[in-house]
Amino acid sequence: MIREAVIVGAGLGSRLKDMTKDRPKGFLELDGSYLVEMSIKKLLEHGIERIIIGTGYCSEWYEKLAKKYPAIETVHNANYAGTGSMGTLEVCAAKVTSDILLLESDLIYDSVALFTLLNDQHRNVVLGSGATNSGDEVYIGVDENFEVAAISKKLEMVGKSYAELVGISKLSYKTLQAMCSFAASHHQDMPKMEYETALVGAQKMGEHLFVRKVNYLAWREIDDASHLEMATKEILPRIQENESIRQVRREVLLNPGPATTTDSVKYAQVCADICPREEEFGQMMRWICDELTLFIGKKEDYETVLFAGSGTLADEVMVSSCVPQDGKLLIINNGSYGQRLAKIASVYKMDYEVYESSTYEAIDLDALGKKLDEGSYTHLAAVYHETTTGLLNPIPQIGRMCHDRGIVTIIDTVSAFSAIPIDMERDCIDFMASTSNKCIQGMAGVCFVFCNRKELEKLRGEPMRNYYMNLYDQYQYFSKTLQTRFTPPVQILNALRQAIIETKQETIEARYARYTACWNILVDVV
């Protein structure tokens, strides 16, 4: 799985003259969008978590762009005028931690290019196309195994051209290091080395770089005014048509869940088969848990535990696992989901009571406080956003009331997490449940419980009321093995990973504002 991308964007763009006198080439505009920003959006849509951009000329443009996209990290090549693209890649390589996609900044391309590379079984893939007649072709020659033999703008240096270099490649970490080693050995005699020269050098050093040719790929590198005209009039319309054909029909769902999803979340499920017991998949689940945790607190203080199932399963996990045999639970009921929490407690024959509250008026906190003082309760369970009525319960205030009394809080945040900002420490929440198909905007099939680590560790040794849904057993097993105890829904977790990437980009605060705006539109119409 490729998680990182590097964009080399330090060049002067001198052949574009006045069009780049105040900006890098990547900030040329087509149809109202910057070239590099179009590329960044496509990378994010294809599951890239981290985008390292090598900057040089007018680097402040990229610094500003990085403020808009949290996934971007910029690295400045101070000697951009005295080095070629490989010099910029060398600067970026110090930040790289895994296999990468490598892209030039001045490209437009059909996003199928990214899918082609990510889906290819070879670890190193140089993307090529058929003839473009652009007048600035970079030719690729291959050997009998369709691996790189030569890359040059001079056809006579290649011999027979197999494809034209697109400017997008997939590289293993090892191959990237080989390229840097090759470049370092030629700093004196080739100070302005381009990265494609280092690709050939790495191949000669024993790396294997497969060339994947997509004969009719719609793409263009923009180096001069004629390229820009061709891109605007011919290539961009083809790209837009191709990508529009692949769009999934959009429906407006007015049900409480599942939520509508982006095409990129849907397409994330279409991936190569993988055994969920493989290390790569375990690492992805670890990333999912860590990133979910960072939405609500610090990783050292909180943990996220994954289960296959719905939000109700996560509720049952909490109620059945977090209240000890000698505990006493108070459940706030002001809607169907509060009733469901009570039903779960009754099935397990727990010691519990129900605090009844209006389904349409705010909870009387004074009355609730008196109830808490009277009952010797050890735990309280409540719903943050009671979906059936739309009530947003004052959980931060209730949480503080409970913590002041030494009561552990168990909160259903199925319809609240990722819709409103939640800080478990600030809001005095010890355990809370949510699911992949609500406001995180993934697909249905995965639920998770957020846990205060200190309270979670107190569950060690507690008698298990059930097997599949035991919180501590699931947590302990995953911590040791990076595997869930039972088969996880592979495709749904891939979609959840993509949904997390998109939530990080939008931010929960901005999502809350968007949801509020949608609500106001709906209310005005109704």
XYZ file of C-alpha atoms in Angstrom:
526
model
C 0.000 0.000 0.000
C 1.401 3.365 -1.039
C 0.823 6.058 1.575
C 3.290 8.763 0.542
C 3.835 10.855 -2.569
C 6.605 13.221 -3.576
C 6.038 16.105 -5.980
C 9.118 17.828 -7.388
C 8.105 21.441 -7.881
C 11.212 23.589 -7.543
C 11.814 24.495 -11.199
C 11.844 27.957 -12.741
C 9.505 27.288 -15.669
C 11.504 29.725 -17.785
C 9.997 28.595 -21.100
C 6.586 29.837 -19.959
C 7.997 33.370 -19.578
C 5.467 35.867 -18.193
C 3.057 33.125 -17.105
C 5.476 31.998 -14.389
C 7.272 35.226 -13.549
C 5.562 35.342 -10.140
C 4.727 31.679 -9.489
C 5.964 28.092 -9.909
C 4.796 26.087 -12.932
C 2.537 24.009 -10.733
C 0.373 27.074 -10.174
C -0.602 27.556 -13.786
C -4.390 27.615 -13.966
C -6.607 25.437 -16.108
C -10.365 25.816 -15.892
C -9.997 27.768 -12.643
C -7.752 25.241 -10.867
C -4.004 25.073 -10.262
C -2.214 22.148 -11.914
C -0.602 20.979 -8.701
C -3.800 21.335 -6.690
C -5.659 19.145 -9.182
C -2.937 16.559 -8.681
C -3.087 16.824 -4.887
C -6.840 16.224 -4.883
C -6.382 13.117 -7.012
C -3.662 11.803 -4.717
C -5.883 12.248 -1.663
C -8.755 10.527 -3.462
C -6.460 7.555 -4.059
C -5.552 7.086 -0.425
C -2.306 9.036 -0.195
C -1.898 10.174 3.401
C 1.218 12.315 3.081
C 2.378 14.518 0.205
C 5.942 15.849 0.295
C 6.531 18.748 -2.087
C 10.031 19.838 -3.020
C 9.983 23.609 -3.468
C 12.375 26.196 -4.838
C 11.295 29.048 -7.099
C 8.502 31.124 -5.488
C 8.215 28.574 -2.696
C 5.747 30.762 -0.789
C 3.009 29.546 -3.131
C 3.488 26.007 -1.883
C 3.729 27.142 1.729
C 0.325 28.778 1.365
C -1.105 25.665 -0.284
C 0.172 23.525 2.603
C -2.021 25.513 4.991
C -5.047 24.412 2.975
C -4.080 20.734 2.822
C -2.910 19.138 6.098
C -1.408 16.216 4.155
C 1.212 18.464 2.520
C 4.747 18.866 3.856
C 7.074 21.205 2.001
C 10.846 20.804 1.737
C 12.859 23.669 0.279
C 15.699 23.083 -2.167
C 17.784 26.173 -1.477
C 19.974 25.416 -4.511
C 17.064 24.929 -6.903
C 18.655 27.166 -9.546
C 21.845 25.095 -9.521
C 20.315 21.617 -9.504
C 17.894 19.617 -11.608
C 14.812 17.733 -10.481
C 16.984 15.039 -8.899
C 18.489 17.636 -6.578
C 15.002 18.466 -5.359
C 14.140 14.776 -5.015
C 17.277 14.254 -2.912
C 16.109 16.956 -0.509
C 12.670 15.329 -0.297
C 14.072 11.815 0.139
C 15.219 12.641 3.662
C 11.542 12.972 4.642
C 10.346 9.790 2.920
C 9.624 6.776 5.150
C 8.159 4.210 2.735
C 7.399 3.428 -0.908
C 6.169 6.457 -2.848
C 4.482 7.866 -5.885
C 6.791 10.372 -7.580
C 5.189 13.126 -9.647
C 6.204 16.204 -11.540
C 4.327 19.363 -10.601
C 3.412 20.614 -14.068
C 1.156 17.761 -15.192
C -2.475 17.263 -15.983
C -3.556 13.635 -16.171
C -6.511 11.291 -16.027
C -6.688 9.875 -12.502
C -6.676 6.372 -13.985
C -2.909 6.904 -14.108
C -2.753 6.697 -10.316
C -5.004 3.637 -10.179
C -2.802 1.934 -12.780
C 0.350 2.429 -10.720
C -1.212 1.600 -7.367
C -2.825 -1.539 -8.773
C 0.316 -2.828 -10.498
C 2.007 -5.759 -8.767
C 5.526 -4.447 -9.438
C 7.056 -2.347 -6.649
C 8.787 -0.033 -9.129
C 6.738 1.181 -12.076
C 7.527 3.982 -14.513
C 4.358 5.118 -16.265
C 4.528 5.605 -20.011
C 2.077 6.517 -22.740
C 1.747 6.292 -26.475
C 2.877 9.088 -28.773
C 1.714 12.560 -27.708
C 3.222 14.643 -30.519
C 3.868 17.320 -27.921
C 7.208 18.376 -29.365
C 8.958 17.839 -26.033
C 8.807 14.062 -25.678
C 10.924 12.082 -23.244
C 11.370 8.602 -24.699
C 11.632 5.349 -22.764
C 13.505 2.337 -24.060
C 12.933 -1.062 -22.460
C 14.655 -4.435 -22.323
C 13.097 -7.831 -22.974
C 11.424 -7.736 -19.537
C 9.851 -4.327 -20.203
C 12.168 -2.772 -17.644
C 13.865 0.590 -18.106
C 16.833 0.460 -20.459
C 17.134 4.145 -21.367
C 15.273 7.433 -20.889
C 16.121 10.471 -22.978
C 14.736 13.368 -24.989
C 17.092 12.258 -27.751
C 15.572 9.341 -29.611
C 18.972 8.225 -30.850
C 20.061 7.717 -27.219
C 17.125 5.375 -26.647
C 17.222 3.408 -29.866
C 13.679 2.166 -30.213
C 11.125 4.072 -28.138
C 8.637 1.891 -26.297
C 6.711 4.710 -24.589
C 6.837 8.365 -23.597
C 7.595 9.308 -20.001
C 4.470 10.651 -18.277
C 6.153 11.980 -15.152
C 4.434 9.735 -12.603
C 6.211 6.706 -11.129
C 5.870 4.267 -8.263
C 9.126 3.674 -6.413
C 10.135 1.466 -3.529
C 11.993 3.069 -0.647
C 15.051 1.000 -1.591
C 14.998 2.200 -5.188
C 14.638 5.818 -4.093
C 17.744 5.415 -1.946
C 19.588 3.882 -4.906
C 18.647 6.892 -7.028
C 19.977 9.229 -4.349
C 23.188 7.215 -4.105
C 23.650 7.384 -7.871
C 23.018 11.142 -7.871
C 25.449 11.728 -5.013
C 28.200 9.983 -6.960
C 27.667 12.424 -9.840
C 27.283 15.741 -8.019
C 30.503 17.027 -9.542
C 30.075 15.972 -13.172
C 26.236 16.171 -13.366
C 25.112 18.917 -10.945
C 21.830 19.475 -12.813
C 20.813 15.851 -13.069
C 17.141 15.155 -13.791
C 15.425 12.400 -11.827
C 14.898 10.262 -14.952
C 18.680 9.978 -15.298
C 18.788 8.607 -11.772
C 16.004 6.149 -12.651
C 18.251 4.672 -15.334
C 21.187 4.774 -12.931
C 19.248 2.840 -10.297
C 18.290 0.226 -12.909
C 21.966 -0.218 -13.771
C 22.739 -0.586 -10.048
C 20.482 -3.636 -9.894
C 17.055 -2.169 -9.225
C 14.182 -3.355 -11.400
C 11.969 -0.622 -12.864
C 9.043 -1.959 -14.862
C 7.518 0.281 -17.533
C 3.719 0.264 -17.636
C 2.432 1.683 -20.902
C -1.095 3.107 -21.148
C -1.235 3.812 -24.844
C -4.150 6.271 -24.911
C -3.689 7.931 -21.536
C -4.932 11.526 -21.444
C -2.125 13.628 -19.984
C 0.212 16.501 -20.722
C 3.269 18.095 -19.199
C 3.140 21.867 -19.590
C 6.518 23.400 -20.349
C 5.634 26.151 -22.824
C 2.743 28.108 -24.296
C 1.996 25.499 -26.971
C 1.694 22.792 -24.309
C -0.676 24.998 -22.343
C -2.855 25.568 -25.392
C -2.920 21.856 -26.199
C -3.729 21.011 -22.583
C -6.562 23.530 -22.454
C -8.202 22.760 -25.784
C -7.579 19.034 -26.212
C -6.358 17.186 -23.140
C -8.349 18.692 -20.278
C -11.732 18.077 -21.996
C -10.746 14.426 -22.510
C -9.733 14.070 -18.878
C -12.938 15.669 -17.644
C -15.064 13.413 -19.837
C -13.173 10.261 -18.822
C -13.405 11.049 -15.126
C -17.070 12.045 -15.307
C -17.935 8.670 -16.849
C -16.486 6.944 -13.779
C -18.510 9.021 -11.320
C -21.064 7.070 -9.302
C -24.649 8.332 -9.474
C -25.259 10.643 -6.526
C -28.305 10.077 -4.332
C -29.573 12.336 -1.557
C -30.253 10.258 1.543
C -32.553 11.739 4.168
C -32.260 8.767 6.527
C -30.204 9.069 9.736
C -27.607 6.618 8.426
C -25.713 5.418 6.551
C -24.498 8.779 5.352
C -23.819 9.604 1.727
C -20.244 8.872 0.691
C -17.769 10.253 -1.810
C -16.809 8.303 -4.903
C -13.299 7.911 -3.519
C -14.655 6.196 -0.393
C -16.762 3.887 -2.560
C -13.866 3.071 -4.880
C -11.520 2.407 -1.949
C -13.354 -0.902 -1.541
C -12.214 -2.015 -5.001
C -8.762 -3.287 -4.177
C -6.589 -6.360 -4.516
C -7.556 -9.225 -2.223
C -5.519 -9.439 0.952
C -5.574 -11.766 3.916
C -6.453 -9.682 6.988
C -3.804 -11.634 8.925
C -1.009 -10.124 6.833
C 1.240 -7.531 8.459
C 0.353 -4.886 5.867
C -3.328 -5.096 6.758
C -2.558 -5.077 10.468
C -0.533 -1.916 10.021
C -3.470 -0.325 8.202
C -5.811 -1.201 11.090
C -3.274 0.262 13.531
C -3.229 3.468 11.476
C -7.037 3.587 11.481
C -7.143 3.194 15.263
C -4.487 5.848 15.810
C -6.066 8.375 13.465
C -9.533 7.866 14.942
C -8.046 8.405 18.391
C -6.395 11.656 17.337
C -9.820 13.080 16.502
C -10.830 12.835 20.177
C -7.666 12.965 22.265
C -4.027 12.012 22.742
C -2.824 8.543 21.748
C -0.974 8.103 25.008
C -4.185 8.639 26.986
C -6.848 7.090 24.734
C -7.255 3.993 22.585
C -9.661 2.965 19.825
C -10.831 -0.643 19.591
C -12.358 -1.917 16.338
C -15.194 -4.423 15.911
C -17.111 -5.725 12.905
C -20.707 -4.649 13.333
C -23.102 -1.748 13.692
C -23.175 1.104 16.166
C -25.511 -0.910 18.383
C -22.866 -3.619 18.634
C -20.417 -1.002 19.920
C -23.033 0.094 22.462
C -23.429 -3.493 23.617
C -19.650 -3.839 23.819
C -19.510 -0.874 26.202
C -22.477 -1.768 28.391
C -21.536 -5.439 28.714
C -17.788 -4.879 29.152
C -17.330 -1.611 31.042
C -19.669 -2.082 34.011
C -18.230 -4.600 36.499
C -20.305 -7.278 38.189
C -20.636 -5.168 41.332
C -21.251 -1.917 39.412
C -24.482 0.052 39.216
C -25.491 1.770 35.984
C -27.736 4.785 35.432
C -29.058 5.122 31.882
C -30.472 8.392 30.558
C -33.432 7.708 28.288
C -34.837 10.452 26.094
C -35.330 8.532 22.854
C -35.082 5.193 21.092
C -31.342 4.824 21.537
C -31.509 5.474 25.262
C -34.172 2.771 25.367
C -31.821 0.486 23.462
C -29.076 0.971 26.056
C -31.579 0.005 28.742
C -32.644 -3.056 26.755
C -29.037 -4.205 26.502
C -28.567 -3.823 30.259
C -31.753 -5.795 30.913
C -30.638 -8.690 28.684
C -27.477 -9.030 30.778
C -29.527 -8.732 34.001
C -27.334 -5.888 35.193
C -27.968 -3.683 38.208
C -29.255 -0.588 36.464
C -31.831 2.186 36.627
C -33.276 4.449 33.953
C -33.505 8.211 34.254
C -36.428 9.236 32.067
C -36.245 12.612 30.333
C -38.336 14.412 27.747
C -37.844 13.393 24.126
C -38.071 17.014 22.980
C -36.883 19.175 25.895
C -33.397 19.567 27.330
C -32.355 17.340 30.214
C -32.955 18.913 33.627
C -29.388 18.885 34.917
C -30.364 19.823 38.472
C -32.761 16.898 38.671
C -30.166 14.609 37.131
C -27.603 15.738 39.698
C -29.969 14.824 42.533
C -30.522 11.423 40.944
C -26.784 10.831 40.737
C -26.379 11.758 44.402
C -29.122 9.390 45.536
C -28.282 6.175 43.729
C -24.706 5.020 44.499
C -24.061 4.721 40.781
C -20.658 3.677 39.471
C -21.413 4.253 35.772
C -23.658 6.413 33.615
C -24.708 5.688 30.028
C -26.220 8.250 27.668
C -26.627 9.149 24.019
C -24.866 12.291 22.785
C -27.082 12.928 19.767
C -30.444 11.175 20.117
C -31.010 10.519 16.432
C -34.711 9.748 16.674
C -35.565 13.198 18.035
C -32.590 15.347 17.048
C -31.789 16.219 20.657
C -28.134 17.035 21.235
C -27.683 16.173 24.878
C -25.309 18.290 27.033
C -22.757 15.508 27.440
C -19.816 17.743 28.481
C -21.846 19.101 31.411
C -23.155 15.644 32.301
C -19.640 14.224 32.034
C -18.259 16.778 34.468
C -21.123 16.115 36.872
C -20.278 12.415 36.776
C -16.532 12.848 37.202
C -17.102 15.151 40.150
C -18.896 12.184 41.739
C -16.406 9.516 40.644
C -18.814 8.032 38.089
C -17.493 6.457 34.859
C -19.213 7.710 31.693
C -20.304 5.512 28.768
C -21.533 7.540 25.796
C -23.160 6.575 22.504
C -21.670 9.046 19.986
C -22.823 7.154 16.906
C -24.503 10.238 15.424
C -22.164 12.784 17.008
C -18.583 11.652 16.359
C -17.070 13.489 13.375
C -20.062 15.832 13.249
C -19.197 17.906 16.300
C -15.802 18.438 17.944
C -15.309 16.041 20.868
C -12.427 16.032 23.336
C -12.848 13.059 25.656
C -10.659 14.532 28.395
C -12.312 17.950 28.290
C -15.797 16.463 28.001
C -15.197 13.885 30.762
C -16.036 10.875 28.587
C -14.438 7.556 29.561
C -15.867 5.266 26.883
C -17.724 6.194 23.737
C -19.006 4.295 20.717
C -19.372 5.188 17.063
C -19.484 3.603 13.646
C -17.978 3.844 10.174
C -21.174 4.746 8.350
C -22.332 7.901 10.099
C -20.560 11.242 10.271
C -17.109 9.854 9.474
C -18.787 9.187 6.097
C -17.536 5.662 5.458
C -19.428 2.482 4.624
C -21.492 0.429 7.092
C -19.896 -2.581 8.764
C -17.280 -1.371 11.265
C -17.841 0.069 14.721
C -15.371 1.241 17.327
C -15.109 2.069 20.993
C -12.939 4.957 22.186
C -11.448 4.236 25.596
C -9.746 6.135 28.385
C -6.651 3.945 28.788
C -6.716 4.073 32.579
C -10.351 2.972 32.709
C -9.732 0.366 30.011
C -6.927 -1.237 32.017
C -9.251 -1.522 35.005
C -11.253 -4.050 32.972
C -8.371 -6.534 33.014
C -9.506 -9.672 34.794
C -13.193 -8.731 34.886
C -15.446 -11.758 34.221
C -16.605 -11.808 30.586
C -20.350 -11.470 30.050
C -19.909 -12.516 26.416
C -17.130 -13.546 24.064
C -17.364 -11.789 20.697
C -18.076 -8.348 22.146
C -15.635 -8.294 25.038
C -13.809 -4.978 24.917
C -10.684 -5.817 26.877
C -10.114 -9.138 25.128
C -10.352 -7.452 21.718
C -8.039 -4.639 22.816
C -5.435 -6.949 24.331
C -5.369 -9.307 21.343
C -4.986 -6.482 18.840
C -2.272 -4.803 20.906
C -0.212 -8.002 20.816
C -0.862 -9.177 17.252
C -2.185 -6.256 15.146
C -5.096 -8.564 14.362
C -8.701 -8.683 15.452
C -9.848 -11.900 17.097
C -12.327 -12.557 14.298
C -12.304 -11.848 10.556
C -12.618 -8.090 9.940
C -14.510 -6.618 6.953
C -11.529 -5.896 4.718
C -13.219 -3.713 2.107
C -15.114 -1.673 4.702
C -11.880 -0.930 6.548
C -10.270 0.232 3.303
C -13.210 2.585 2.833
C -12.906 3.773 6.440
C -9.242 4.574 5.882
C -10.190 6.753 2.914
C -12.989 8.399 4.908
C -10.482 9.290 7.637
C -8.143 10.880 5.076
C -11.025 13.002 3.809
C -12.189 13.936 7.311
C -8.682 15.108 8.186
C -8.692 17.265 5.081
C -12.115 18.790 5.724
C -11.699 18.958 9.548
C -14.520 18.183 11.953
C -15.088 21.878 12.623
C -15.653 22.568 8.922
C -17.855 19.493 8.624
C -20.003 20.727 11.503
C -20.387 24.066 9.708
C -21.326 22.274 6.485
C -23.880 20.079 8.249
C -25.343 23.164 9.906
C -25.658 24.934 6.549
C -27.384 21.872 5.058
C -29.748 21.739 8.025
C -30.672 25.400 7.600
C -31.413 24.861 3.908
C -33.625 21.881 4.722
C -35.505 23.758 7.442
C -36.078 26.740 5.159
C -37.521 24.499 2.450
C -39.702 22.411 4.753
